[in-house]
Amino acid sequence: MRVLAYAERLLWTCGLLCAGYCLILVVQAKGTQRFADRIDQPVPTRIASSAAHTTEDVIGRIEIPALALSAPITADYDGSSLHRGVGHIPGTAVPGGLGTVGLAGHRDSFFRPLRRIAAKMEVRLIDKSGTYHYVVDSTEIVSPDKVEVLNIAARPELTLITCFPFDYVGAAPERFIVHAHLLSASPDGVSAIH
């Protein structure tokens, strides 16, 4: 009887610790999302300095209006970054830049809506310089070693990467890729120099 009571207490403790950890991840992700939602707006200096240590790696926000997707873009795609948003793949272009912008995200969190993406959908990348508009060209499913999906194309592009299949339990064997092209190199809100 004592063994069962001990096992029950142990299971309750483990459950509470897991719930607490999940709560911390949700609060952290929500804070990052709030910061990303204001990435293109001026921030008062005293607020910016107090929030800098937790948001310094947030470089922008991705939005796909047709899928109701809005997520922070972090400066890297390591485990910690992907818990708080979609990660920018180092070595790829920055939003609106020449080359291919590479973004990676978890299929069971921020990039879950990608299962419904289709050609001609609009993708917005927002950073401090403004909003860049991309249009989806195609999707494909590839093996994880097919890194050429990030190759530079003839025009500026965006490549979104997540694991596939979406409902797979555990480490997924394939990758779901979204290809989109940039509509204008000038972001919204930035006037051309005459």
PDB file of C-alpha atoms in Angstrom, residues 11-150:
ATOM      1  CA  LEU A  11       3.272  10.666 -10.685  1.00  0.00           C
ATOM      2  CA  TRP A  12       1.443  13.771  -9.390  1.00  0.00           C
ATOM      3  CA  THR A  13       4.774  15.539  -8.892  1.00  0.00           C
ATOM      4  CA  CYS A  14       5.957  14.619 -12.386  1.00  0.00           C
ATOM      5  CA  GLY A  15       2.648  15.754 -13.871  1.00  0.00           C
ATOM      6  CA  LEU A  16       2.813  19.115 -12.086  1.00  0.00           C
ATOM      7  CA  LEU A  17       6.413  19.644 -13.183  1.00  0.00           C
ATOM      8  CA  CYS A  18       5.479  18.880 -16.803  1.00  0.00           C
ATOM      9  CA  ALA A  19       2.482  21.226 -16.624  1.00  0.00           C
ATOM     10  CA  GLY A  20       4.701  23.958 -15.146  1.00  0.00           C
ATOM     11  CA  TYR A  21       7.282  23.511 -17.898  1.00  0.00           C
ATOM     12  CA  CYS A  22       4.575  23.728 -20.575  1.00  0.00           C
ATOM     13  CA  LEU A  23       3.189  26.870 -18.919  1.00  0.00           C
ATOM     14  CA  ILE A  24       6.645  28.475 -18.975  1.00  0.00           C
ATOM     15  CA  LEU A  25       7.007  27.677 -22.700  1.00  0.00           C
ATOM     16  CA  VAL A  26       3.556  29.142 -23.460  1.00  0.00           C
ATOM     17  CA  VAL A  27       4.274  32.352 -21.500  1.00  0.00           C
ATOM     18  CA  GLN A  28       7.645  32.712 -23.225  1.00  0.00           C
ATOM     19  CA  ALA A  29       6.096  32.164 -26.684  1.00  0.00           C
ATOM     20  CA  LYS A  30       3.293  34.661 -25.964  1.00  0.00           C
ATOM     21  CA  GLY A  31       5.829  37.298 -24.864  1.00  0.00           C
ATOM     22  CA  THR A  32       7.861  36.776 -28.014  1.00  0.00           C
ATOM     23  CA  GLN A  33       4.668  36.964 -30.100  1.00  0.00           C
ATOM     24  CA  ARG A  34       3.655  40.287 -28.472  1.00  0.00           C
ATOM     25  CA  PHE A  35       7.103  41.704 -29.229  1.00  0.00           C
ATOM     26  CA  ALA A  36       6.975  40.444 -32.827  1.00  0.00           C
ATOM     27  CA  ASP A  37       3.527  41.981 -33.298  1.00  0.00           C
ATOM     28  CA  ARG A  38       5.096  45.391 -32.608  1.00  0.00           C
ATOM     29  CA  ILE A  39       8.383  44.798 -34.478  1.00  0.00           C
ATOM     30  CA  ASP A  40       7.614  47.433 -37.123  1.00  0.00           C
ATOM     31  CA  GLN A  41       6.504  50.088 -34.623  1.00  0.00           C
ATOM     32  CA  PRO A  42       8.768  52.468 -32.680  1.00  0.00           C
ATOM     33  CA  VAL A  43       9.379  51.347 -29.090  1.00  0.00           C
ATOM     34  CA  PRO A  44      10.051  53.821 -26.247  1.00  0.00           C
ATOM     35  CA  THR A  45      13.696  53.589 -25.125  1.00  0.00           C
ATOM     36  CA  ARG A  46      12.991  52.592 -21.517  1.00  0.00           C
ATOM     37  CA  ILE A  47      10.725  49.724 -22.649  1.00  0.00           C
ATOM     38  CA  ALA A  48      13.180  48.633 -25.323  1.00  0.00           C
ATOM     39  CA  SER A  49      16.085  48.425 -22.881  1.00  0.00           C
ATOM     40  CA  SER A  50      14.124  46.390 -20.318  1.00  0.00           C
ATOM     41  CA  ALA A  51      12.877  43.919 -22.939  1.00  0.00           C
ATOM     42  CA  ALA A  52      16.132  43.634 -24.874  1.00  0.00           C
ATOM     43  CA  HIS A  53      17.508  40.633 -23.012  1.00  0.00           C
ATOM     44  CA  THR A  54      14.470  38.464 -23.803  1.00  0.00           C
ATOM     45  CA  THR A  55      13.706  39.660 -27.327  1.00  0.00           C
ATOM     46  CA  GLU A  56      17.082  40.571 -28.810  1.00  0.00           C
ATOM     47  CA  ASP A  57      16.994  37.608 -31.172  1.00  0.00           C
ATOM     48  CA  VAL A  58      13.531  38.410 -32.593  1.00  0.00           C
ATOM     49  CA  ILE A  59      14.155  39.869 -36.040  1.00  0.00           C
ATOM     50  CA  GLY A  60      10.619  40.064 -37.379  1.00  0.00           C
ATOM     51  CA  ARG A  61       7.280  38.384 -37.903  1.00  0.00           C
ATOM     52  CA  ILE A  62       5.786  36.088 -40.546  1.00  0.00           C
ATOM     53  CA  GLU A  63       2.117  36.319 -41.468  1.00  0.00           C
ATOM     54  CA  ILE A  64       0.022  34.213 -43.808  1.00  0.00           C
ATOM     55  CA  PRO A  65      -3.420  35.863 -43.617  1.00  0.00           C
ATOM     56  CA  ALA A  66      -5.287  33.068 -45.433  1.00  0.00           C
ATOM     57  CA  LEU A  67      -4.127  30.600 -42.752  1.00  0.00           C
ATOM     58  CA  ALA A  68      -4.408  32.983 -39.772  1.00  0.00           C
ATOM     59  CA  LEU A  69      -0.705  32.315 -39.168  1.00  0.00           C
ATOM     60  CA  SER A  70       1.317  34.952 -37.337  1.00  0.00           C
ATOM     61  CA  ALA A  71       4.598  34.040 -35.651  1.00  0.00           C
ATOM     62  CA  PRO A  72       7.786  35.728 -34.483  1.00  0.00           C
ATOM     63  CA  ILE A  73      10.935  35.193 -36.544  1.00  0.00           C
ATOM     64  CA  THR A  74      13.984  34.495 -34.394  1.00  0.00           C
ATOM     65  CA  ALA A  75      17.591  34.982 -35.494  1.00  0.00           C
ATOM     66  CA  ASP A  76      18.420  31.256 -35.355  1.00  0.00           C
ATOM     67  CA  TYR A  77      16.665  27.922 -35.583  1.00  0.00           C
ATOM     68  CA  ASP A  78      18.043  26.115 -32.543  1.00  0.00           C
ATOM     69  CA  GLY A  79      15.708  24.354 -30.097  1.00  0.00           C
ATOM     70  CA  SER A  80      15.235  27.373 -27.837  1.00  0.00           C
ATOM     71  CA  SER A  81      14.460  29.687 -30.773  1.00  0.00           C
ATOM     72  CA  LEU A  82      11.916  27.289 -32.286  1.00  0.00           C
ATOM     73  CA  HIS A  83      10.004  27.145 -28.990  1.00  0.00           C
ATOM     74  CA  ARG A  84       9.479  30.906 -29.258  1.00  0.00           C
ATOM     75  CA  GLY A  85       8.864  31.297 -32.981  1.00  0.00           C
ATOM     76  CA  VAL A  86       9.981  30.465 -36.492  1.00  0.00           C
ATOM     77  CA  GLY A  87      13.752  30.399 -36.955  1.00  0.00           C
ATOM     78  CA  HIS A  88      15.766  32.196 -39.619  1.00  0.00           C
ATOM     79  CA  ILE A  89      18.321  29.817 -41.130  1.00  0.00           C
ATOM     80  CA  PRO A  90      21.767  31.459 -40.816  1.00  0.00           C
ATOM     81  CA  GLY A  91      23.507  31.970 -44.136  1.00  0.00           C
ATOM     82  CA  THR A  92      20.261  32.662 -45.987  1.00  0.00           C
ATOM     83  CA  ALA A  93      19.046  36.114 -47.020  1.00  0.00           C
ATOM     84  CA  VAL A  94      17.230  38.484 -44.678  1.00  0.00           C
ATOM     85  CA  PRO A  95      13.603  39.448 -45.412  1.00  0.00           C
ATOM     86  CA  GLY A  96      13.439  41.429 -48.654  1.00  0.00           C
ATOM     87  CA  GLY A  97      17.088  40.668 -49.425  1.00  0.00           C
ATOM     88  CA  LEU A  98      18.586  39.247 -52.572  1.00  0.00           C
ATOM     89  CA  GLY A  99      18.783  35.479 -52.502  1.00  0.00           C
ATOM     90  CA  THR A 100      16.629  32.974 -50.642  1.00  0.00           C
ATOM     91  CA  VAL A 101      15.242  33.652 -47.172  1.00  0.00           C
ATOM     92  CA  GLY A 102      15.103  30.367 -45.242  1.00  0.00           C
ATOM     93  CA  LEU A 103      12.721  29.944 -42.299  1.00  0.00           C
ATOM     94  CA  ALA A 104      12.175  26.756 -40.286  1.00  0.00           C
ATOM     95  CA  GLY A 105       9.472  25.959 -37.755  1.00  0.00           C
ATOM     96  CA  HIS A 106       7.905  23.095 -35.851  1.00  0.00           C
ATOM     97  CA  ARG A 107       5.019  21.287 -37.570  1.00  0.00           C
ATOM     98  CA  ASP A 108       3.185  20.905 -34.268  1.00  0.00           C
ATOM     99  CA  SER A 109       3.309  24.571 -33.236  1.00  0.00           C
ATOM    100  CA  PHE A 110       3.844  27.728 -35.309  1.00  0.00           C
ATOM    101  CA  PHE A 111       3.939  26.014 -38.726  1.00  0.00           C
ATOM    102  CA  ARG A 112       0.976  23.671 -38.129  1.00  0.00           C
ATOM    103  CA  PRO A 113      -1.274  25.781 -40.439  1.00  0.00           C
ATOM    104  CA  LEU A 114       1.099  25.119 -43.372  1.00  0.00           C
ATOM    105  CA  ARG A 115      -0.751  21.851 -43.977  1.00  0.00           C
ATOM    106  CA  ARG A 116      -3.436  24.011 -45.700  1.00  0.00           C
ATOM    107  CA  ILE A 117      -1.142  26.303 -47.729  1.00  0.00           C
ATOM    108  CA  ALA A 118      -1.729  26.614 -51.463  1.00  0.00           C
ATOM    109  CA  ALA A 119      -0.227  28.359 -54.472  1.00  0.00           C
ATOM    110  CA  LYS A 120      -0.921  32.084 -54.854  1.00  0.00           C
ATOM    111  CA  MET A 121      -1.364  32.655 -51.088  1.00  0.00           C
ATOM    112  CA  GLU A 122       0.266  35.797 -49.731  1.00  0.00           C
ATOM    113  CA  VAL A 123       3.093  35.562 -47.178  1.00  0.00           C
ATOM    114  CA  ARG A 124       4.232  38.687 -45.352  1.00  0.00           C
ATOM    115  CA  LEU A 125       7.596  39.120 -43.655  1.00  0.00           C
ATOM    116  CA  ILE A 126       7.636  42.133 -41.337  1.00  0.00           C
ATOM    117  CA  ASP A 127      10.763  43.602 -39.822  1.00  0.00           C
ATOM    118  CA  LYS A 128      11.885  47.037 -38.623  1.00  0.00           C
ATOM    119  CA  SER A 129      12.230  48.290 -42.202  1.00  0.00           C
ATOM    120  CA  GLY A 130       8.639  47.407 -43.170  1.00  0.00           C
ATOM    121  CA  THR A 131       6.555  44.647 -44.729  1.00  0.00           C
ATOM    122  CA  TYR A 132       7.764  42.455 -47.589  1.00  0.00           C
ATOM    123  CA  HIS A 133       5.175  40.595 -49.665  1.00  0.00           C
ATOM    124  CA  TYR A 134       5.775  37.124 -51.094  1.00  0.00           C
ATOM    125  CA  VAL A 135       3.465  34.866 -53.133  1.00  0.00           C
ATOM    126  CA  VAL A 136       3.480  31.081 -52.776  1.00  0.00           C
ATOM    127  CA  ASP A 137       4.588  29.285 -55.942  1.00  0.00           C
ATOM    128  CA  SER A 138       4.664  25.633 -54.888  1.00  0.00           C
ATOM    129  CA  THR A 139       5.133  23.055 -52.149  1.00  0.00           C
ATOM    130  CA  GLU A 140       7.100  19.828 -52.100  1.00  0.00           C
ATOM    131  CA  ILE A 141       8.032  16.990 -49.778  1.00  0.00           C
ATOM    132  CA  VAL A 142      11.721  16.096 -49.602  1.00  0.00           C
ATOM    133  CA  SER A 143      14.160  14.078 -47.520  1.00  0.00           C
ATOM    134  CA  PRO A 144      15.957  15.993 -44.711  1.00  0.00           C
ATOM    135  CA  ASP A 145      19.276  15.918 -46.563  1.00  0.00           C
ATOM    136  CA  LYS A 146      17.940  17.836 -49.587  1.00  0.00           C
ATOM    137  CA  VAL A 147      19.496  21.176 -48.648  1.00  0.00           C
ATOM    138  CA  GLU A 148      19.387  22.467 -52.211  1.00  0.00           C
ATOM    139  CA  VAL A 149      15.848  23.733 -51.473  1.00  0.00           C
ATOM    140  CA  LEU A 150      17.686  26.758 -50.029  1.00  0.00           C
TER     141      LEU A 150
END
